[in-house]
């Protein structure tokens, strides 16, 4: 598909418009015309030949380089984000690994197009929690067990269990071959809050150890939100840090249920646990106390709004502390809290990301990609990340390097350590990407939020649309 | 093109009917004939374009046509042929039809508004006024802004909580409204489209300047009012330009995509956050491709849109016959008339 389109006003330039009566007859000498054309043809031919020859010359030179005779390097194509693989890191990787790195900015659309064209990058940034079953079920990922076995850098016994989110045995996530590894992770249903806004509202701060119920959290959000002339001056909370589907998955599981059927081939939003989650979300959105499907956050993520003092509580995992830690004033008034739980349910605290890298099955330089893997996950970058506060390291041996210098860092570390026992894996379906399920939510919920649609009806719409997509995806996976 | 053709004379070349006639155009000694040399030069110059067309247009179109008969998601190994099922779904899926209807309504509103607005602005800046060039530049400036940039700017201006518009309303003690969601989002989109009306203006201005002044002067001498002069002289002589704007405007509006992204982050799932009133056909196509992974269905949607555009364009050309006045007749019409007249 060509997404380059124009608005109604963006019309093409007018063709040559000749307002006078007749086309002008131009008497021409055939000979002259012919000579000129011949001259042009010969010139063009010469030019093309010259460029072709120079192209050949260039390719000969390149071939020679790629043969390694003159010390040329493999070019490793990495699809990642520029802030995670900045020029300094790329340079360090090139020096350490003896390869040339070509960075493609991560874009889900571009990745799908490259995979469909059988021309994928050598390494792809991705979410182990949400993407592994989908890509693995389609045979698009390289199995990495043999690489791990041979590695002297990445010892499987040192891998944090979160890396199991990158495993899939054809039916179940968490078992079977390893397809990737997380660079760091968080328990993403936890939240950060601003003590200055709590103090200004005269509210008690959330406990460091005992989770709030979602209803208590909502009440706090209502008390902290500030409205003025139809605008929200301060959001009480943002409940959807990492996508709506992941949030519903977690809330339902927290209530003791499951969104997916056992065979992962259908969803059920009609169960009491899922309906409770829907009811909570509809009330939250209708109260207009935080970004939601009907009024999304224009910033796209929480940090700018949180930093500006316009968001009292942000549902983001430990990684968000990396952003807060970079602003001393905000760090002073920021604290971390356990993940809220549905009343009467079980205490869980899942990871929705486990962001890391995987090597596509059709990657051209798998061995070089694995070298990058070892360097990035077990070398200097891994140590730097561990001490930065932008997530929990995925090697157990690096855990002591998590920052604990300031009051803010100490509190965050302590709360995070206490939360770890409640870590849980929420399996997703291999039949469709979670973006498709999020897309259904984005389509159905805005109307439901504005009208008085009941959670039951919303559940029916979500079930119908999501299950149709899952069924179509199942046909393709077999 | 031969000199005969350039002179407007129909060409009559004898067809080779015998070996002797067949070698008439080829000089002895293996040298190429004039016709062959011309053909060679044509293909040499047109070759790069032809290669580009085959690789970047014909092949993708053909591939999309093939995809439209499959259930492909672009990634899975078990793709199967589904016949016309995707096409049937396009015409029976209420969501798809609704998105097509919204796109049609948007086209019906914005194309006439843009053309009338652009023409009025062109008439204004065609007047002999001071700083005319400055006005022309200022009015044309928004049309130069890339659609995505313009959409992002509008997103910032119309944001409910931190946008300039609600900030201004706040100063006047008026409650702000959520401009980027329903039911206001459609009007922000119309405003964005009209903001870039300078593009239409500049084309209309070029058309206006090609109308001989003598015609207006003669009309004035004959006692015609400015309105009569405008409707009897300006509009008919401008009709080919207006027709061009109608055709390209409709095609562009039916394919609208980038301006619709004003409210959201253009990720695959984010695209579906577009407010319902702005959930146009191309947004649905994008969502089907990249959020839902339905390459087959989305390809069928694109082919349907392609056929709709072809049909509308054909109808427009048929309907325009009595309404568009060309001061230069199309070459085909001249040739036809001469042939009938025995020229």
Short mmCIF file of N, CA and C in Angstrom, two decimals, chain A residues 207-283:
data_model
loop_
_atom_site.label_atom_id
_atom_site.label_comp_id
_atom_site.label_asym_id
_atom_site.label_seq_id
_atom_site.Cartn_x
_atom_site.Cartn_y
_atom_site.Cartn_z
N UNK A 207 0.82 2.99 50.31
CA UNK A 207 1.77 2.16 51.05
C UNK A 207 2.88 1.65 50.13
N UNK A 208 4.06 1.44 50.71
CA UNK A 208 5.17 0.87 49.95
C UNK A 208 5.04 -0.64 49.80
N UNK A 209 4.23 -1.22 50.66
CA UNK A 209 4.19 -2.70 50.69
C UNK A 209 2.82 -3.27 50.32
N UNK A 210 1.76 -2.63 50.75
CA UNK A 210 0.43 -3.17 50.51
C UNK A 210 -0.20 -2.53 49.28
N UNK A 211 -0.66 -3.34 48.35
CA UNK A 211 -1.25 -2.75 47.13
C UNK A 211 -2.62 -2.13 47.40
N UNK A 212 -2.91 -1.08 46.67
CA UNK A 212 -4.25 -0.49 46.70
C UNK A 212 -5.19 -1.40 45.91
N UNK A 213 -6.48 -1.31 46.19
CA UNK A 213 -7.41 -1.95 45.25
C UNK A 213 -7.62 -0.95 44.11
N UNK A 214 -8.09 -1.46 42.97
CA UNK A 214 -8.33 -0.54 41.85
C UNK A 214 -9.35 0.53 42.22
N UNK A 215 -10.31 0.16 43.06
CA UNK A 215 -11.31 1.15 43.46
C UNK A 215 -10.68 2.26 44.31
N UNK A 216 -9.79 1.86 45.19
CA UNK A 216 -9.10 2.87 46.02
C UNK A 216 -8.23 3.78 45.13
N UNK A 217 -7.62 3.16 44.18
CA UNK A 217 -6.74 3.91 43.27
C UNK A 217 -7.56 4.95 42.48
N UNK A 218 -8.73 4.50 42.02
CA UNK A 218 -9.63 5.37 41.27
C UNK A 218 -10.07 6.56 42.14
N UNK A 219 -10.42 6.26 43.41
CA UNK A 219 -10.84 7.34 44.31
C UNK A 219 -9.73 8.37 44.50
N UNK A 220 -8.50 7.86 44.67
CA UNK A 220 -7.37 8.78 44.80
C UNK A 220 -7.24 9.63 43.54
N UNK A 221 -7.39 8.98 42.39
CA UNK A 221 -7.29 9.70 41.11
C UNK A 221 -8.31 10.82 41.01
N UNK A 222 -9.52 10.52 41.45
CA UNK A 222 -10.58 11.54 41.38
C UNK A 222 -10.24 12.73 42.27
N UNK A 223 -9.67 12.43 43.44
CA UNK A 223 -9.34 13.51 44.38
C UNK A 223 -8.15 14.34 43.88
N UNK A 224 -7.28 13.71 43.14
CA UNK A 224 -6.07 14.42 42.69
C UNK A 224 -6.28 15.18 41.37
N UNK A 225 -7.30 14.78 40.59
CA UNK A 225 -7.52 15.43 39.28
C UNK A 225 -8.05 16.85 39.48
N UNK A 226 -7.61 17.73 38.60
CA UNK A 226 -8.09 19.12 38.67
C UNK A 226 -8.62 19.52 37.30
N UNK A 227 -9.83 20.06 37.27
CA UNK A 227 -10.46 20.49 36.02
C UNK A 227 -10.63 22.01 36.03
N UNK A 228 -10.65 22.56 34.84
CA UNK A 228 -10.92 24.00 34.73
C UNK A 228 -11.49 24.29 33.34
N UNK A 229 -12.66 24.87 33.32
CA UNK A 229 -13.33 25.27 32.08
C UNK A 229 -13.26 24.19 30.98
N UNK A 230 -13.67 22.99 31.33
CA UNK A 230 -13.72 21.92 30.34
C UNK A 230 -12.39 21.27 30.06
N UNK A 231 -11.33 21.74 30.71
CA UNK A 231 -10.01 21.16 30.48
C UNK A 231 -9.56 20.42 31.74
N UNK A 232 -8.68 19.45 31.53
CA UNK A 232 -8.06 18.79 32.69
C UNK A 232 -6.73 19.49 32.95
N UNK A 233 -6.62 20.14 34.08
CA UNK A 233 -5.35 20.82 34.41
C UNK A 233 -4.35 19.80 34.94
N UNK A 234 -4.84 18.88 35.77
CA UNK A 234 -3.97 17.83 36.32
C UNK A 234 -4.72 16.50 36.24
N UNK A 235 -4.08 15.52 35.60
CA UNK A 235 -4.66 14.17 35.59
C UNK A 235 -4.42 13.53 36.95
N UNK A 236 -5.46 12.89 37.48
CA UNK A 236 -5.28 12.17 38.74
C UNK A 236 -4.39 10.96 38.55
N UNK A 237 -4.63 10.21 37.49
CA UNK A 237 -3.79 9.04 37.22
C UNK A 237 -3.91 8.65 35.75
N UNK A 238 -2.89 7.96 35.27
CA UNK A 238 -3.00 7.31 33.97
C UNK A 238 -2.93 5.82 34.22
N UNK A 239 -4.02 5.15 33.88
CA UNK A 239 -4.11 3.71 34.20
C UNK A 239 -3.57 2.83 33.08
N UNK A 240 -3.21 3.42 31.96
CA UNK A 240 -2.89 2.59 30.79
C UNK A 240 -1.50 2.87 30.23
N UNK A 241 -0.50 2.61 31.06
CA UNK A 241 0.86 2.92 30.62
C UNK A 241 1.33 2.15 29.41
N UNK A 242 0.97 0.87 29.30
CA UNK A 242 1.53 0.07 28.21
C UNK A 242 0.46 -0.58 27.34
N UNK A 243 -0.59 0.16 27.04
CA UNK A 243 -1.61 -0.36 26.13
C UNK A 243 -2.82 -0.90 26.88
N UNK A 244 -3.97 -0.71 26.26
CA UNK A 244 -5.22 -1.10 26.92
C UNK A 244 -5.39 -2.61 27.05
N UNK A 245 -4.98 -3.34 26.01
CA UNK A 245 -5.21 -4.79 26.08
C UNK A 245 -4.42 -5.40 27.24
N UNK A 246 -3.16 -4.99 27.36
CA UNK A 246 -2.33 -5.52 28.44
C UNK A 246 -2.95 -5.18 29.79
N UNK A 247 -3.53 -3.98 29.87
CA UNK A 247 -4.15 -3.59 31.14
C UNK A 247 -5.35 -4.48 31.47
N UNK A 248 -6.20 -4.75 30.47
CA UNK A 248 -7.36 -5.63 30.71
C UNK A 248 -6.91 -7.05 31.06
N UNK A 249 -5.84 -7.48 30.39
CA UNK A 249 -5.29 -8.81 30.65
C UNK A 249 -4.90 -8.91 32.13
N UNK A 250 -4.21 -7.87 32.60
CA UNK A 250 -3.74 -7.86 33.98
C UNK A 250 -4.90 -7.73 34.96
N UNK A 251 -5.83 -6.81 34.70
CA UNK A 251 -6.93 -6.59 35.65
C UNK A 251 -7.78 -7.85 35.79
N UNK A 252 -8.01 -8.51 34.67
CA UNK A 252 -8.82 -9.74 34.71
C UNK A 252 -8.09 -10.82 35.51
N UNK A 253 -6.78 -10.95 35.25
CA UNK A 253 -6.00 -11.96 35.98
C UNK A 253 -5.93 -11.62 37.46
N UNK A 254 -5.82 -10.32 37.74
CA UNK A 254 -5.77 -9.88 39.14
C UNK A 254 -7.07 -10.20 39.87
N UNK A 255 -8.17 -10.20 39.12
CA UNK A 255 -9.47 -10.56 39.72
C UNK A 255 -9.67 -12.06 39.83
N UNK A 256 -8.71 -12.81 39.34
CA UNK A 256 -8.79 -14.27 39.45
C UNK A 256 -9.27 -14.97 38.20
N UNK A 257 -9.44 -14.22 37.09
CA UNK A 257 -9.91 -14.83 35.84
C UNK A 257 -8.85 -14.83 34.76
N UNK A 258 -9.30 -15.07 33.55
CA UNK A 258 -8.37 -15.05 32.42
C UNK A 258 -9.11 -14.58 31.18
N UNK A 259 -8.48 -13.69 30.44
CA UNK A 259 -9.13 -13.18 29.22
C UNK A 259 -9.12 -14.24 28.12
N UNK A 260 -8.05 -15.00 28.03
CA UNK A 260 -7.93 -15.99 26.97
C UNK A 260 -8.47 -17.33 27.41
N UNK A 261 -9.04 -18.04 26.44
CA UNK A 261 -9.40 -19.44 26.69
C UNK A 261 -8.11 -20.24 26.81
N UNK A 262 -8.21 -21.47 27.27
CA UNK A 262 -7.01 -22.26 27.53
C UNK A 262 -6.18 -22.48 26.26
N UNK A 263 -6.88 -22.66 25.12
CA UNK A 263 -6.14 -22.90 23.87
C UNK A 263 -5.70 -21.60 23.20
N UNK A 264 -5.90 -20.49 23.86
CA UNK A 264 -5.49 -19.16 23.37
C UNK A 264 -6.16 -18.79 22.04
N UNK A 265 -7.24 -19.50 21.70
CA UNK A 265 -7.88 -19.27 20.40
C UNK A 265 -9.11 -18.37 20.51
N UNK A 266 -9.39 -17.84 21.69
CA UNK A 266 -10.51 -16.90 21.82
C UNK A 266 -10.34 -16.08 23.11
N UNK A 267 -11.02 -14.94 23.13
CA UNK A 267 -11.04 -14.12 24.35
C UNK A 267 -12.45 -14.14 24.91
N UNK A 268 -12.56 -13.84 26.19
CA UNK A 268 -13.89 -13.75 26.78
C UNK A 268 -13.93 -12.57 27.75
N UNK A 269 -14.51 -11.49 27.27
CA UNK A 269 -14.66 -10.30 28.12
C UNK A 269 -15.96 -10.38 28.93
N UNK A 270 -16.71 -11.49 28.76
CA UNK A 270 -18.00 -11.58 29.44
C UNK A 270 -17.90 -12.21 30.82
N UNK A 271 -16.75 -12.77 31.14
CA UNK A 271 -16.62 -13.38 32.47
C UNK A 271 -16.75 -12.28 33.53
N UNK A 272 -17.18 -12.66 34.74
CA UNK A 272 -17.34 -11.62 35.78
C UNK A 272 -16.07 -10.83 36.01
N UNK A 273 -14.91 -11.50 35.97
CA UNK A 273 -13.65 -10.80 36.24
C UNK A 273 -13.35 -9.77 35.14
N UNK A 274 -13.57 -10.18 33.89
CA UNK A 274 -13.29 -9.26 32.78
C UNK A 274 -14.31 -8.13 32.75
N UNK A 275 -15.56 -8.45 33.05
CA UNK A 275 -16.59 -7.40 33.06
C UNK A 275 -16.31 -6.37 34.16
N UNK A 276 -15.81 -6.85 35.30
CA UNK A 276 -15.44 -5.91 36.37
C UNK A 276 -14.34 -4.96 35.89
N UNK A 277 -13.39 -5.53 35.16
CA UNK A 277 -12.31 -4.70 34.63
C UNK A 277 -12.86 -3.66 33.65
N UNK A 278 -13.77 -4.11 32.77
CA UNK A 278 -14.38 -3.18 31.81
C UNK A 278 -15.17 -2.09 32.53
N UNK A 279 -15.92 -2.50 33.54
CA UNK A 279 -16.74 -1.54 34.31
C UNK A 279 -15.83 -0.48 34.93
N UNK A 280 -14.74 -0.95 35.52
CA UNK A 280 -13.82 -0.02 36.17
C UNK A 280 -13.27 0.97 35.13
N UNK A 281 -12.88 0.44 33.98
CA UNK A 281 -12.26 1.31 32.97
C UNK A 281 -13.27 2.32 32.43
N UNK A 282 -14.51 1.89 32.20
CA UNK A 282 -15.52 2.81 31.67
C UNK A 282 -15.77 3.94 32.67
N UNK A 283 -15.81 3.60 33.95
CA UNK A 283 -16.02 4.64 34.97
C UNK A 283 -14.82 5.58 35.04
#
